[in-house]
Coordinates of C-alpha atoms and ligand atoms in Angstrom, one line a residue:
M5 CA 54.0 -13.4 46.6
K6 CA 52.9 -10.2 44.8
N7 CA 49.2 -9.5 44.1
I8 CA 48.5 -8.8 40.4
V9 CA 45.2 -7.7 38.9
I10 CA 44.6 -8.7 35.2
I11 CA 42.1 -6.4 33.4
A12 CA 40.7 -8.0 30.2
T13 CA 39.6 -5.8 27.3
G14 CA 39.4 -8.2 24.4
G15 CA 41.5 -8.5 21.2
T16 CA 42.9 -11.5 19.4
I17 CA 44.4 -12.8 22.7
A18 CA 40.8 -13.6 23.5
G19 CA 39.9 -14.6 19.9
S20 CA 38.4 -17.8 18.7
G21 CA 38.1 -19.5 15.3
E22 CA 38.5 -22.9 13.7
A23 CA 40.9 -25.0 15.8
G24 CA 44.5 -24.6 14.7
R25 CA 44.0 -21.7 12.3
T26 CA 45.5 -18.3 12.7
T27 CA 43.0 -16.5 10.4
E28 CA 39.3 -16.1 10.1
Y29 CA 38.6 -15.7 13.8
R30 CA 36.6 -13.3 16.0
A31 CA 38.6 -11.1 18.5
G32 CA 37.3 -10.8 22.1
T33 CA 35.2 -13.9 22.2
V34 CA 37.0 -16.1 24.8
A35 CA 37.1 -15.3 28.5
V36 CA 40.6 -14.5 29.6
A37 CA 39.9 -16.5 32.7
D38 CA 39.8 -19.6 30.4
I39 CA 43.1 -18.7 28.9
L40 CA 44.6 -18.4 32.4
K41 CA 43.6 -22.0 33.0
S42 CA 46.1 -23.0 30.2
V43 CA 48.9 -21.3 32.1
P44 CA 48.9 -23.1 35.5
Q45 CA 52.5 -21.8 36.2
L46 CA 50.9 -18.3 36.8
G47 CA 50.0 -19.4 40.3
K48 CA 53.7 -19.7 41.1
L49 CA 54.4 -16.1 40.0
A50 CA 51.7 -14.1 41.8
N51 CA 48.3 -14.1 43.4
I52 CA 45.9 -13.2 40.5
E53 CA 42.7 -11.3 40.5
M54 CA 40.7 -10.9 37.2
I55 CA 38.5 -8.1 36.0
S56 CA 36.6 -8.6 32.7
L57 CA 36.1 -5.0 31.9
M58 CA 35.1 -5.3 28.2
S59 CA 35.4 -7.7 25.4
V60 CA 36.1 -5.8 22.2
D61 CA 38.2 -5.9 19.1
S62 CA 40.6 -3.0 19.8
N63 CA 39.4 -1.2 16.7
E64 CA 36.3 -0.5 18.8
M65 CA 38.4 1.4 21.4
D66 CA 37.7 5.1 21.8
E67 CA 38.3 8.0 24.1
Q68 CA 35.4 7.0 26.5
K69 CA 36.8 3.4 26.8
W70 CA 40.2 4.8 27.5
L71 CA 38.8 6.9 30.3
Q72 CA 36.9 3.9 31.7
L73 CA 40.1 1.8 31.6
R74 CA 42.1 4.6 33.2
E75 CA 39.6 4.9 36.1
V76 CA 39.7 1.1 36.8
I77 CA 43.5 1.1 36.8
N78 CA 43.6 4.1 39.1
Q79 CA 41.1 2.4 41.5
Q80 CA 43.0 -0.9 41.5
A81 CA 46.5 0.7 41.8
A82 CA 45.3 2.7 44.8
R83 CA 44.6 -0.5 46.7
D84 CA 47.4 -1.4 49.3
D85 CA 47.0 -5.1 48.5
V86 CA 47.7 -4.6 44.7
D87 CA 51.3 -4.6 43.5
G88 CA 50.8 -4.4 39.7
I89 CA 48.4 -4.5 36.9
V90 CA 48.2 -6.4 33.6
V91 CA 45.9 -5.3 30.8
T92 CA 45.1 -7.7 27.9
H93 CA 44.2 -5.8 24.7
G94 CA 44.0 -6.2 21.0
T95 CA 47.2 -5.5 19.1
D96 CA 45.8 -3.1 16.5
T97 CA 45.5 -0.1 18.7
I98 CA 47.4 -1.2 21.8
E99 CA 50.0 1.4 21.2
E100 CA 47.4 4.2 21.4
T101 CA 45.8 2.9 24.6
A102 CA 49.2 2.3 26.2
Y103 CA 50.3 5.9 25.5
F104 CA 47.0 7.4 26.7
L105 CA 47.4 5.4 30.0
N106 CA 51.1 6.3 30.2
L107 CA 50.1 10.0 30.2
T108 CA 47.1 9.7 32.5
V109 CA 47.3 7.0 35.1
N110 CA 48.3 8.2 38.6
T111 CA 50.5 5.3 39.8
A112 CA 54.1 4.3 39.8
K113 CA 53.1 0.6 40.2
P114 CA 53.8 -1.5 37.2
V115 CA 51.1 -1.4 34.5
V116 CA 51.8 -3.9 31.7
L117 CA 49.8 -4.2 28.5
T118 CA 50.0 -7.4 26.4
G119 CA 48.0 -9.2 23.7
A120 CA 48.5 -11.8 21.0
M121 CA 48.8 -12.1 17.3
R122 CA 47.2 -15.5 17.2
P123 CA 43.8 -16.3 18.5
A124 CA 43.4 -18.6 21.6
T125 CA 42.3 -21.5 19.4
A126 CA 45.4 -21.3 17.0
T127 CA 48.2 -23.8 17.0
S128 CA 51.0 -22.3 19.1
A129 CA 48.9 -19.4 20.3
D130 CA 51.2 -16.7 21.6
G131 CA 48.7 -15.3 24.2
P132 CA 49.4 -17.7 27.1
F133 CA 53.2 -17.1 27.1
N134 CA 52.7 -13.3 26.7
I135 CA 50.3 -13.3 29.7
Y136 CA 52.8 -15.4 31.7
Q137 CA 55.6 -13.0 31.0
A138 CA 53.4 -9.9 31.5
V139 CA 52.4 -11.1 35.0
A140 CA 56.1 -11.8 35.9
L141 CA 57.0 -8.3 34.6
A142 CA 54.2 -6.7 36.6
A143 CA 55.3 -8.5 39.8
D144 CA 59.0 -7.5 39.4
D145 CA 60.4 -4.5 41.4
Q146 CA 62.4 -3.3 38.4
T147 CA 59.2 -2.3 36.6
Y148 CA 58.2 0.1 39.3
D149 CA 58.1 3.7 38.0
C150 CA 58.9 2.7 34.4
G151 CA 55.7 4.2 33.0
V152 CA 53.2 2.0 31.3
V153 CA 55.0 -0.8 29.4
C154 CA 54.0 -3.4 26.8
L155 CA 55.2 -6.9 26.7
F156 CA 55.4 -8.9 23.5
S157 CA 57.6 -11.9 22.5
S158 CA 59.9 -11.5 25.5
T159 CA 60.6 -7.8 24.8
I160 CA 59.6 -4.9 27.1
Y161 CA 58.6 -1.7 25.3
S162 CA 57.8 1.8 26.6
A163 CA 54.3 2.9 25.8
R164 CA 55.7 6.0 24.1
D165 CA 57.9 4.3 21.6
I166 CA 56.1 1.0 20.8
A167 CA 54.6 0.6 17.3
K168 CA 53.1 -2.4 15.5
I169 CA 55.3 -3.0 12.5
N170 CA 54.1 -6.4 11.3
N171 CA 50.7 -7.8 10.8
Y172 CA 51.4 -11.5 10.3
K173 CA 54.2 -12.5 12.7
I174 CA 54.1 -13.0 16.5
D175 CA 57.1 -10.7 16.9
A176 CA 55.0 -7.8 15.6
F177 CA 56.3 -4.8 17.5
S178 CA 59.2 -2.5 17.5
S179 CA 60.5 0.6 19.3
L180 CA 60.7 3.4 16.7
N181 CA 63.3 6.2 16.1
D182 CA 66.3 4.4 17.3
H183 CA 64.9 4.3 20.8
A184 CA 65.9 1.1 22.5
A185 CA 63.3 -1.2 24.0
L186 CA 63.3 -1.0 27.8
G187 CA 64.6 -4.5 28.2
Y188 CA 63.8 -8.2 27.6
M189 CA 62.7 -11.3 29.5
R190 CA 63.9 -14.9 29.7
D191 CA 60.9 -16.9 30.8
A192 CA 59.9 -15.1 34.0
E193 CA 63.2 -13.3 34.5
V194 CA 63.2 -9.6 33.9
F195 CA 66.1 -7.6 32.4
I196 CA 65.4 -3.8 32.3
T197 CA 68.2 -2.2 30.4
S198 CA 67.0 1.4 30.0
R199 CA 64.3 3.6 31.5
P200 CA 62.0 6.1 29.8
V201 CA 63.1 9.8 29.9
S202 CA 59.9 11.3 28.7
K203 CA 57.3 12.2 31.3
H204 CA 54.9 9.5 32.3
T205 CA 52.3 8.4 34.9
I206 CA 52.9 10.2 38.3
H207 CA 55.4 12.6 36.6
S208 CA 52.8 13.6 33.9
K209 CA 50.7 16.7 34.5
F210 CA 47.8 14.9 32.9
S211 CA 47.7 12.1 35.5
Q212 CA 46.5 14.5 38.2
L213 CA 43.4 15.7 36.3
E214 CA 39.8 14.4 35.8
Y215 CA 38.3 14.2 32.4
S216 CA 34.7 13.5 31.4
A217 CA 35.4 13.9 27.6
L218 CA 38.4 14.9 25.4
P219 CA 38.6 17.7 22.8
K220 CA 38.3 16.6 19.2
V221 CA 41.5 16.2 17.2
G222 CA 41.5 14.9 13.7
V223 CA 44.2 13.3 11.6
A224 CA 44.8 14.3 7.9
V225 CA 47.0 12.2 5.6
Y226 CA 48.9 14.1 2.9
Y227 CA 49.9 12.2 -0.3
A228 CA 51.1 13.5 -3.7
G229 CA 48.1 15.3 -5.2
A230 CA 45.9 15.2 -2.1
P231 CA 43.1 17.8 -2.4
A232 CA 43.3 20.5 0.2
E233 CA 39.5 20.7 0.6
V234 CA 39.5 17.7 3.0
L235 CA 41.2 20.0 5.5
E236 CA 38.3 22.4 5.4
R237 CA 35.9 19.7 6.6
L238 CA 38.2 18.4 9.3
G239 CA 38.9 22.0 10.5
Q240 CA 35.2 22.6 11.0
D241 CA 34.8 19.5 13.2
C242 CA 38.0 19.6 15.3
D243 CA 39.8 21.7 17.9
G244 CA 43.2 20.4 16.7
L245 CA 44.6 18.6 13.7
V246 CA 47.5 16.2 13.2
V247 CA 48.8 16.3 9.7
I248 CA 50.7 13.2 8.4
G249 CA 53.0 14.7 5.9
T250 CA 55.8 13.2 3.8
G251 CA 59.6 13.2 4.6
S252 CA 60.2 15.7 7.4
G253 CA 56.5 16.5 7.8
N254 CA 56.0 18.2 4.4
Y255 CA 53.0 18.9 2.1
S256 CA 52.0 21.0 -0.9
Q257 CA 51.6 24.8 -1.0
A258 CA 47.8 24.3 -1.3
W259 CA 47.8 22.4 2.0
R260 CA 50.0 24.9 3.7
Q261 CA 47.6 27.7 2.7
K262 CA 44.6 25.8 4.1
L263 CA 46.5 24.9 7.3
D264 CA 47.5 28.6 7.8
A265 CA 43.8 29.6 7.5
L266 CA 42.8 26.9 10.0
A267 CA 45.5 28.0 12.4
E268 CA 44.3 31.6 12.1
R269 CA 40.8 30.4 13.1
G270 CA 42.3 28.8 16.2
V271 CA 42.7 25.1 15.2
V272 CA 46.0 23.9 16.7
V273 CA 48.0 22.1 13.9
V274 CA 50.6 19.5 14.7
R275 CA 52.9 18.2 11.9
S276 CA 54.1 14.6 11.7
S277 CA 55.5 12.3 9.0
R278 CA 54.5 9.1 7.3
V279 CA 58.1 8.0 7.6
S280 CA 58.2 5.5 10.4
N281 CA 61.6 6.5 11.7
S282 CA 61.4 10.3 11.7
I283 CA 61.9 13.5 13.7
V284 CA 59.6 16.4 12.8
F285 CA 60.9 19.7 14.2
D286 CA 58.8 22.8 14.8
E287 CA 60.2 24.5 11.8
P288 CA 59.5 22.8 8.5
I289 CA 62.8 22.3 6.7
F290 CA 61.7 23.8 3.4
D291 CA 59.2 26.4 4.7
P292 CA 60.0 28.1 8.1
H293 CA 56.8 28.9 9.7
D294 CA 55.6 29.4 13.3
H295 CA 52.0 28.4 13.4
F296 CA 52.6 24.7 13.8
I297 CA 54.0 22.2 16.3
G298 CA 56.4 19.4 15.3
V299 CA 55.8 15.9 16.8
N300 CA 59.5 15.4 17.4
T301 CA 59.8 11.6 17.7
L302 CA 56.1 10.8 18.5
T303 CA 54.0 8.9 15.9
S304 CA 51.1 10.7 14.4
Y305 CA 48.4 8.7 16.3
K306 CA 50.2 9.2 19.6
A307 CA 50.6 12.9 18.8
R308 CA 46.8 13.1 18.5
I309 CA 46.4 11.7 22.0
L310 CA 48.9 14.2 23.5
L311 CA 47.3 17.1 21.6
M312 CA 43.8 16.1 22.9
L313 CA 45.2 16.2 26.5
C314 CA 47.0 19.5 25.9
L315 CA 43.8 21.1 24.6
T316 CA 42.0 20.3 27.8
Q317 CA 44.4 22.8 29.4
T318 CA 45.4 25.4 26.8
N319 CA 45.6 26.3 23.1
D320 CA 48.7 28.3 23.5
I321 CA 51.2 27.1 20.8
A322 CA 54.3 27.8 22.8
A323 CA 53.0 25.9 25.8
I324 CA 51.9 23.0 23.7
R325 CA 55.3 22.9 22.0
Q326 CA 57.0 22.7 25.4
T327 CA 54.8 19.7 26.3
F328 CA 55.5 17.9 23.0
F329 CA 59.2 18.3 23.8
K330 CA 58.9 16.7 27.3
Y331 CA 56.3 14.0 26.7
Ligands
SIN465 C1 42.4 -6.4 17.8 O1 43.3 -5.5 17.8 O2 41.5 -6.4 18.7 C2 42.4 -7.4 16.8 C3 43.8 -7.8 16.3 C4 44.7 -8.3 17.4 O3 44.4 -8.3 18.6 O4 45.8 -8.7 17.0

């Protein structure tokens, strides 16, 4: 049997509230070891080791916690007697943590993130089955060198493309921009149907590096009539800025002028769109310009992570554009 390490970080999967209810609960209050007891079939899938790393609502995740998690995953993955890793995590920011790990962990061994939409105390809690399938997925040879993946409701998602698209159903995730999910599961059986083409884990230049902190990158949301002054404030605090524009990554002339001024002061600006299925190219459709970087098919919040990592190496726009193209 394979040896799988489960690293618990908190979230609704470890949430508790009034018995039977799916609302009014506190995330990260139940030990994942107790949830495992409700899934005795796990013992037939793999030998399990547990690490309770933290117990937080995923809205408390930040860059330091990502770095801490990355280090523990790298340590565990380096062990000859470990075949795969499962991370339990809150669903609100799981897509950000998964993408950070996808870019920075230095292993081809399976790393599977999962969580739950219902707390452990709810009727038909979804956590136990997600953990069961996540362990089966981490123990399966097909998951080797697939990058970091997420498992929800029998669907296998790449960390790059997964997004939470629903906040009240257990089937709460999707793969954006017409990118297919990586596969699906039937109980413990794994069916990988496609593999990621963007760089990840051992193929990512960011997996070979050490980080003690990450550069500051802000996110600015444009809406009709948004005042441009907000950019001034963000520009003072940040080395980079991701702008969430409309349509193809658009904004007003006033915003463009402020962004030009920030770019001239050395702030690296990345353009993205509030449209959930969108491609944002380097040249704005209505306003050809060369200061800025388009996210291509990344979501804004993942673009922020990639930009932070890029800025640890360079602030050269052409080089960062190349990276956005490949990652
Ligand atoms: C969280 O993200 O920690 C709370 C919500 C959830 O896990 O579904």
